[in-house]
Coordinates of C-alpha atoms and ligand atoms in Angstrom, one line a residue:
Chain Z
M14 CA -0.1 0.1 -0.1
D15 CA 1.5 3.4 -1.0
M16 CA 1.6 5.7 1.7
I17 CA 2.3 9.6 0.9
K18 CA 2.4 12.8 2.8
T19 CA 0.1 15.5 2.1
T20 CA -0.8 18.8 3.7
I21 CA -4.5 19.9 4.4
D22 CA -5.1 23.2 6.0
G23 CA -1.6 23.3 7.1
R24 CA -1.5 20.0 8.8
E25 CA 0.7 17.3 7.4
I26 CA -0.6 13.8 7.4
E27 CA 0.2 10.4 5.9
V28 CA -2.4 8.9 3.9
Q29 CA -2.8 6.2 1.5
R30 CA -2.2 7.2 -2.0
D31 CA -5.4 7.9 -4.1
R32 CA -7.7 8.3 -1.4
W33 CA -10.5 10.9 -1.9
A34 CA -9.4 14.2 -0.4
L35 CA -12.9 14.8 0.8
E36 CA -13.0 11.8 3.0
V37 CA -9.4 12.3 4.4
A38 CA -10.1 16.0 5.3
R39 CA -13.2 15.0 7.0
E40 CA -11.6 12.3 9.1
M41 CA -9.2 15.1 10.1
G42 CA -12.3 16.9 11.4
I43 CA -12.4 19.5 8.8
E44 CA -15.9 20.6 7.7
I45 CA -16.5 20.6 4.0
P46 CA -20.1 21.1 2.9
T47 CA -21.4 18.5 0.3
L48 CA -24.7 17.8 -1.3
C49 CA -23.9 15.2 -3.9
H50 CA -21.6 13.0 -1.8
H51 CA -22.4 9.7 -0.3
S52 CA -19.8 7.4 1.1
A53 CA -21.4 4.3 -0.4
L54 CA -21.3 5.7 -3.9
E55 CA -18.7 6.6 -6.5
P56 CA -18.1 10.4 -6.2
Y57 CA -19.8 12.4 -9.0
G58 CA -18.8 15.9 -8.6
A59 CA -22.0 17.6 -9.4
C60 CA -22.9 20.0 -6.6
R61 CA -19.4 21.8 -6.5
L62 CA -19.9 22.6 -2.9
C63 CA -16.9 20.5 -1.9
V64 CA -14.2 22.8 -3.8
V65 CA -11.0 23.2 -2.2
E66 CA -7.8 25.0 -3.4
V67 CA -5.1 22.7 -4.4
T68 CA -1.4 23.8 -4.9
K69 CA 1.1 21.6 -6.7
G70 CA 4.6 23.3 -7.2
K71 CA 3.8 26.7 -8.8
W72 CA 0.3 25.9 -9.6
T73 CA -2.8 26.6 -7.7
W74 CA -6.2 25.7 -8.6
L75 CA -9.7 25.1 -7.4
T76 CA -11.2 21.6 -7.7
T77 CA -13.9 19.4 -6.1
S78 CA -12.4 17.5 -3.4
C79 CA -14.9 14.5 -3.4
D80 CA -13.4 13.3 -6.6
L81 CA -9.8 14.3 -5.9
P82 CA -7.4 11.6 -5.4
I83 CA -4.6 12.4 -3.1
R84 CA -1.3 12.3 -5.0
E85 CA 2.2 13.3 -4.3
G86 CA 3.0 17.0 -3.6
L87 CA -0.4 18.2 -3.2
T88 CA -1.2 20.9 -0.8
I89 CA -4.8 21.4 0.0
R90 CA -6.8 24.3 1.6
T91 CA -10.3 24.2 2.4
D92 CA -11.0 27.7 3.6
T93 CA -9.4 30.3 1.4
P94 CA -11.3 33.2 0.1
A95 CA -11.5 31.7 -3.3
V96 CA -12.9 28.5 -2.0
I97 CA -15.6 30.3 -0.1
A98 CA -16.5 32.5 -3.2
A99 CA -16.8 29.4 -5.3
R100 CA -19.1 27.8 -2.7
K101 CA -21.2 30.8 -2.6
T102 CA -21.7 31.0 -6.2
A103 CA -22.6 27.2 -6.5
L104 CA -25.2 27.8 -3.9
E105 CA -26.6 30.7 -5.7
L106 CA -26.9 28.7 -8.8
M107 CA -28.5 26.1 -6.8
L108 CA -31.0 28.4 -5.2
A109 CA -32.0 29.5 -8.6
Q110 CA -32.4 25.9 -9.8
A111 CA -34.1 24.6 -6.8
P112 CA -35.7 27.5 -4.7
D113 CA -37.7 25.2 -2.5
A114 CA -34.8 23.0 -1.4
E115 CA -34.7 23.7 2.5
E116 CA -31.1 22.2 2.7
V117 CA -29.6 24.6 0.1
R118 CA -31.2 27.5 1.8
Q119 CA -29.9 26.6 5.1
L120 CA -26.4 26.1 3.6
A121 CA -26.6 29.3 1.8
E122 CA -27.5 31.4 5.0
Q123 CA -24.6 29.8 6.8
L124 CA -22.3 31.0 4.2
G125 CA -24.1 34.4 4.1
T126 CA -25.4 34.1 0.6
K127 CA -28.9 35.5 0.9
S128 CA -30.3 36.6 -2.4
P129 CA -29.0 35.1 -5.4
R130 CA -27.9 37.2 -8.3
F131 CA -29.8 34.7 -10.7
P132 CA -33.3 34.7 -11.3
D133 CA -35.1 31.5 -10.1
R134 CA -36.8 29.5 -12.7
N135 CA -40.3 30.4 -11.5
E136 CA -41.3 26.8 -10.7
S137 CA -41.6 25.0 -7.4
N138 CA -38.8 22.6 -7.5
A139 CA -36.3 21.1 -4.8
C140 CA -34.2 18.9 -7.0
I141 CA -30.6 20.1 -7.5
L142 CA -29.6 17.5 -10.0
C143 CA -27.1 15.8 -7.8
G144 CA -27.7 12.5 -9.3
L145 CA -27.6 10.6 -5.9
C146 CA -30.9 8.8 -6.8
V147 CA -29.8 7.8 -10.4
R148 CA -26.6 6.5 -8.9
V149 CA -28.2 4.6 -6.0
C150 CA -30.8 3.2 -8.3
K151 CA -28.1 1.9 -10.5
V152 CA -26.4 0.0 -7.4
V153 CA -29.6 -1.4 -5.9
T154 CA -31.5 -2.5 -9.0
G155 CA -28.6 -2.7 -11.4
K156 CA -30.8 -0.6 -13.6
M157 CA -32.1 3.0 -14.0
A158 CA -35.6 3.3 -12.9
I159 CA -34.9 6.9 -12.5
C160 CA -32.6 8.7 -14.8
F161 CA -31.4 12.0 -16.3
S162 CA -33.1 13.3 -19.2
N163 CA -32.0 16.1 -21.6
R164 CA -29.3 18.5 -20.9
G165 CA -28.3 22.0 -20.0
T166 CA -31.2 24.0 -18.5
D167 CA -33.8 21.3 -19.6
R168 CA -31.8 18.5 -17.6
K169 CA -34.2 16.8 -15.2
V170 CA -34.5 13.8 -13.2
G171 CA -37.5 11.2 -13.5
P172 CA -38.4 7.9 -14.9
P173 CA -37.3 7.0 -18.4
F174 CA -39.5 8.7 -21.1
D175 CA -41.5 10.0 -18.1
R176 CA -43.5 6.9 -17.9
S177 CA -43.9 4.4 -15.1
S178 CA -40.8 2.1 -15.4
D179 CA -41.0 -1.7 -15.1
E180 CA -37.6 -1.5 -13.5
C181 CA -38.6 0.4 -10.5
I182 CA -38.9 -2.1 -7.6
G183 CA -40.3 0.4 -5.2
C184 CA -37.3 0.1 -2.7
N185 CA -37.3 3.9 -1.8
A186 CA -33.6 4.0 -2.1
C187 CA -33.9 7.1 -4.2
V188 CA -36.4 8.7 -1.7
D189 CA -34.2 8.0 1.3
I190 CA -30.9 9.4 -0.3
C191 CA -32.3 12.8 -1.8
P192 CA -30.4 15.4 0.0
T193 CA -33.4 17.7 -0.5
G194 CA -36.2 15.2 0.1
C195 CA -37.8 16.0 -3.2
I196 CA -39.0 12.4 -4.1
E197 CA -42.1 11.5 -2.0
S198 CA -43.2 8.0 -1.4
R199 CA -46.4 6.7 0.5
D200 CA -47.9 3.5 1.2
E201 CA -51.8 3.6 0.9
A202 CA -54.1 0.7 1.1
G203 CA -51.5 -2.0 0.2
I204 CA -50.0 0.2 -2.6
R205 CA -46.7 2.0 -2.7
K206 CA -47.0 5.1 -4.4
I207 CA -43.9 7.1 -5.6
P208 CA -45.6 9.9 -7.7
M209 CA -42.3 11.5 -9.2
L210 CA -41.7 8.0 -10.7
K211 CA -45.3 7.3 -11.5
T212 CA -44.7 4.0 -9.7
E213 CA -47.6 2.2 -8.1
L214 CA -46.7 -1.1 -6.7
K215 CA -48.8 -3.6 -4.6
L216 CA -47.3 -4.5 -1.4
A217 CA -46.9 -8.1 0.1
D218 CA -48.7 -8.8 3.3
C219 CA -46.4 -10.3 6.1
E220 CA -47.0 -13.9 6.6
V221 CA -47.1 -13.5 10.4
C222 CA -49.1 -10.3 11.2
G223 CA -50.8 -9.9 7.8
K224 CA -49.9 -6.2 7.4
P225 CA -48.7 -4.9 4.1
F226 CA -44.9 -4.0 4.3
A227 CA -42.8 -4.2 1.2
P228 CA -43.6 -4.2 -2.7
I229 CA -44.0 -7.5 -4.1
R230 CA -41.5 -6.7 -6.9
Q231 CA -39.0 -5.7 -4.5
L232 CA -39.2 -8.9 -2.5
E233 CA -39.1 -10.8 -5.8
H234 CA -35.8 -8.8 -6.8
M235 CA -34.3 -9.6 -3.4
Q236 CA -35.2 -13.2 -3.6
A237 CA -33.5 -13.6 -7.1
K238 CA -30.4 -11.9 -5.5
L239 CA -30.3 -14.2 -2.6
R240 CA -30.8 -17.3 -5.0
E241 CA -27.8 -16.0 -6.9
K242 CA -25.9 -16.4 -3.8
F243 CA -27.4 -19.2 -1.7
G244 CA -28.6 -21.4 -4.4
D245 CA -31.9 -22.1 -6.2
D246 CA -33.9 -23.6 -3.5
F247 CA -33.3 -20.6 -1.2
E248 CA -36.6 -19.2 0.4
A249 CA -36.4 -15.8 1.8
G250 CA -39.7 -15.8 3.5
C251 CA -42.2 -12.8 3.4
I252 CA -42.0 -11.5 6.9
C253 CA -42.2 -7.9 8.0
P254 CA -39.2 -6.4 9.9
V255 CA -41.2 -6.1 13.2
C256 CA -42.2 -9.7 13.2
R257 CA -38.7 -10.8 12.0
R258 CA -37.2 -9.1 15.0
E259 CA -39.9 -10.7 17.2
Q260 CA -38.9 -14.2 16.1
T261 CA -35.3 -13.5 16.3
A262 CA -35.6 -12.3 19.8
A263 CA -37.7 -15.4 20.8
R264 CA -35.1 -17.6 19.2
L265 CA -32.2 -15.9 21.2
H266 CA -34.5 -16.1 24.4
N267 CA -34.5 -19.8 23.8
V268 CA -31.0 -20.4 23.4
A269 CA -30.3 -18.3 26.4
E270 CA -32.7 -20.5 28.4
K271 CA -31.1 -23.8 27.3
I272 CA -27.5 -22.3 28.1
G273 CA -29.2 -21.5 31.5
Chain B
M29 CA -42.8 -0.8 -36.8
N30 CA -40.1 -2.8 -38.7
L31 CA -37.6 -4.0 -36.1
S32 CA -35.7 -6.1 -38.2
K33 CA -33.7 -3.2 -39.6
V34 CA -32.9 -2.1 -36.1
D35 CA -31.8 -5.7 -35.4
N36 CA -29.4 -5.5 -38.5
I37 CA -27.8 -2.2 -37.2
I38 CA -27.4 -3.7 -33.8
Q39 CA -25.9 -6.8 -35.2
D40 CA -23.6 -4.5 -37.3
Y41 CA -22.3 -3.5 -34.0
K42 CA -22.1 -7.0 -32.8
G43 CA -24.5 -5.8 -30.0
N44 CA -21.8 -4.2 -28.2
P45 CA -23.4 -1.8 -25.5
S46 CA -20.6 0.7 -25.7
S47 CA -21.5 1.2 -29.3
L48 CA -24.9 2.8 -28.3
V49 CA -24.4 6.3 -29.8
M50 CA -23.3 4.7 -33.0
I51 CA -26.2 2.4 -33.2
L52 CA -28.7 5.3 -32.3
Q53 CA -27.0 7.4 -35.0
D54 CA -27.6 4.7 -37.5
I55 CA -30.9 4.0 -36.4
Q56 CA -32.0 7.6 -36.8
E57 CA -30.4 7.7 -40.2
E58 CA -32.7 4.8 -41.1
L59 CA -35.9 5.8 -39.5
N60 CA -35.3 9.6 -39.5
Y61 CA -36.0 9.7 -35.8
L62 CA -35.9 7.5 -32.6
P63 CA -39.2 6.3 -31.7
E64 CA -39.5 5.3 -28.1
P65 CA -40.6 1.7 -28.7
V66 CA -37.4 1.3 -30.8
L67 CA -35.3 2.6 -27.9
N68 CA -37.0 0.1 -25.5
H69 CA -35.9 -2.6 -28.0
V70 CA -32.6 -1.4 -28.3
A71 CA -32.0 -1.4 -24.5
G72 CA -33.4 -4.9 -24.3
K73 CA -31.0 -6.1 -27.2
L74 CA -27.8 -4.4 -25.7
S75 CA -29.0 -5.5 -22.0
L76 CA -28.8 -1.9 -21.1
S77 CA -31.5 -0.3 -18.8
V78 CA -34.1 1.9 -20.5
G79 CA -33.1 4.7 -18.3
H80 CA -29.5 4.6 -19.6
V81 CA -30.7 4.5 -23.3
C82 CA -33.2 7.5 -22.5
S83 CA -30.5 9.6 -21.0
V84 CA -28.1 9.1 -24.0
A85 CA -30.9 9.7 -26.5
T86 CA -32.0 12.8 -25.0
F87 CA -28.7 14.1 -24.1
Y88 CA -27.4 14.9 -27.7
S89 CA -29.2 17.3 -29.6
S90 CA -28.7 15.6 -32.9
F91 CA -31.2 12.7 -31.9
S92 CA -34.6 13.4 -32.2
L93 CA -37.4 11.5 -30.4
E94 CA -39.9 13.1 -32.4
E95 CA -40.8 12.4 -36.0
R96 CA -39.0 14.8 -38.3
G97 CA -39.7 15.9 -41.7
K98 CA -38.4 14.4 -44.9
N99 CA -36.0 17.2 -45.1
V100 CA -34.1 18.5 -42.1
I101 CA -33.0 22.0 -42.4
R102 CA -30.1 23.0 -40.1
V103 CA -29.3 26.7 -39.9
C104 CA -26.0 27.6 -38.5
D105 CA -25.9 30.1 -35.6
G106 CA -22.2 29.8 -34.8
T107 CA -20.0 32.8 -34.4
A108 CA -19.2 33.5 -38.0
C109 CA -22.7 32.8 -39.3
H110 CA -24.2 34.8 -36.5
L111 CA -22.1 37.9 -37.5
R112 CA -23.1 37.5 -41.0
G113 CA -26.8 37.5 -40.2
A114 CA -27.8 33.9 -39.1
N115 CA -30.9 35.0 -37.2
L116 CA -32.2 37.0 -40.0
L117 CA -31.9 33.8 -42.0
K118 CA -33.4 31.8 -39.4
D119 CA -36.3 34.3 -39.2
E120 CA -36.8 34.2 -42.9
I121 CA -37.2 30.3 -42.8
V122 CA -39.6 30.6 -39.9
R123 CA -41.6 32.9 -41.8
A124 CA -41.5 30.9 -45.2
L125 CA -42.5 27.6 -43.4
N126 CA -44.5 28.8 -40.5
I127 CA -42.6 26.8 -37.9
S128 CA -40.4 27.8 -35.2
E129 CA -37.2 26.2 -34.1
G130 CA -37.2 22.4 -33.5
Q131 CA -40.6 22.0 -35.3
T132 CA -41.8 20.2 -38.4
T133 CA -44.2 21.5 -41.0
E134 CA -47.7 20.1 -41.2
D135 CA -47.0 18.2 -44.4
K136 CA -44.0 16.6 -42.7
L137 CA -41.7 18.0 -45.4
F138 CA -39.4 20.2 -43.4
T139 CA -38.0 20.2 -39.9
L140 CA -36.1 23.3 -38.8
E141 CA -33.0 22.9 -36.4
V142 CA -30.8 25.6 -35.2
V143 CA -27.1 24.4 -34.6
A144 CA -23.8 26.1 -33.6
C145 CA -21.2 25.9 -36.5
L146 CA -21.5 23.6 -39.3
G147 CA -17.8 23.7 -39.9
A148 CA -17.9 25.9 -43.0
C149 CA -17.6 29.3 -41.7
A150 CA -16.0 30.8 -44.7
L151 CA -19.4 30.3 -46.4
A152 CA -21.2 32.0 -43.7
P153 CA -24.1 32.3 -43.4
V154 CA -24.5 28.5 -43.8
M155 CA -27.4 26.1 -43.8
T156 CA -27.7 22.4 -44.6
V157 CA -30.6 20.7 -45.9
N158 CA -30.1 17.0 -45.0
K159 CA -26.6 16.5 -45.8
K160 CA -26.2 19.2 -48.5
Y161 CA -24.5 22.4 -47.7
Y162 CA -25.7 25.8 -48.8
G163 CA -23.3 28.7 -48.3
Q164 CA -23.7 32.6 -48.4
V165 CA -27.4 32.2 -48.3
T166 CA -29.7 35.0 -49.1
R167 CA -33.2 35.3 -49.0
E168 CA -33.8 34.6 -52.6
K169 CA -31.6 31.7 -52.4
L170 CA -33.3 30.3 -49.6
L171 CA -36.8 30.7 -51.1
A172 CA -35.6 29.1 -54.3
T173 CA -34.0 26.2 -52.4
L174 CA -37.0 25.4 -50.3
E175 CA -39.1 25.5 -53.5
K176 CA -36.5 23.0 -55.2
Y177 CA -37.0 20.6 -52.1
R178 CA -40.9 21.0 -52.2
Q179 CA -40.8 20.3 -56.1
K180 CA -38.4 17.4 -55.7
D181 CA -40.7 15.7 -53.2
S182 CA -43.6 15.9 -55.4
C183 CA -41.8 13.9 -58.1
V184 CA -38.7 12.1 -57.4
L185 CA -37.4 11.3 -54.0
S186 CA -33.8 10.6 -54.4
E187 CA -31.2 13.3 -53.9
P188 CA -28.6 13.2 -56.7
N189 CA -25.4 13.4 -54.5
D190 CA -25.9 13.6 -50.8
S191 CA -22.3 14.0 -49.7
K192 CA -20.8 17.1 -48.4
K193 CA -21.2 19.5 -51.3
T194 CA -22.0 23.0 -51.6
D195 CA -24.3 24.9 -53.8
Ligands
FES8 S1 -19.6 16.6 -3.0 FE1 -18.2 17.2 -4.4 S2 -19.2 18.0 -6.0 FE2 -20.9 17.5 -4.6
FES9 S1 -20.2 29.5 -37.6 FE1 -21.6 28.8 -39.2 S2 -20.4 27.3 -40.1 FE2 -19.1 27.8 -38.5

């Protein structure tokens, strides 16, 4: 493993070569705002909030730290005036793109950007096009039930061709990962509805308590994945998390009694 | 919809998913646009997610997901052409065909697209109809050209030489 020395905000540390600068800085307790970063996903560099100033030899430049691999001879600063200015601009642009995003407004306030110079798009929208939903969907389903369409100012996130997608398993991963909470999902009368994706999926009833708990399609997807791993006759069962917890607790209790 | 042609195109690229853009280009060449069912079919054949194909097809402005006219007019509004009155030329076409940018005439004869630089700046203002280049276009030249295509489509359909050639 290649260990190299680097300096972040004046503190020299030794890190493994090619680790992401953002992660290293955060481990050192340095605060860097992000909106499109998730440690379980590949970096993407969409929100531009994590910019830092990098110096190598005679050259200094601004770049995103989430997708900056640490190499020999890099000196990184996370708090220079240029960095702050770049973050403010990114936030201003985001405010114009997504005036309804609470998180963006809060960050903007923290950095002291109140009124953006750019006119907002006059439509209620909280999506900042960070691509987290698209990326997580790819990881969970191996597909893209939610995707980017168009480009430039027309770029948007939604189901392919704006139609309900067969590839959506209703797992809610996109709902949970969205930094601005703009994908809504609700379970109603045994149906999971994600309006933004035009998804409506029937929920399966728990074998034990009979309450609907997860989309049938999601359970089938999981079953298939588990069978890949554990063989064709693996049976996952259709038990909701609450009942499963109860069963496990009961089993542990039995064991504990036997041991005495 | 005849999918066997599409399948042949996919076959030409050995069903390689990284050739997606080329495949879509060839399909558009063949069908004049990219119908949604065809894109779904392509996704299936290349084992790609429909979402992936959708992102790619909607990203590039040279792909059209709507049916286009028999003749696609591209007016250049690149720097050189802009300076030489590209927007006047565009307005003239808009008036002559009664369609705006990106639209198709009702008789499905013409589609108007505005692009940035057709790579023939010395001839500015430039426009192309299908693959044929027209340089230093004036109002008269434009109207005559449109008329020519109208005539042509009422009799023969083949264009003599479709390659990069100027008039
Ligand atoms: S976290 Fe680096 S660009 Fe968004
Ligand atoms: S600017 Fe029109 S051809 Fe280059």
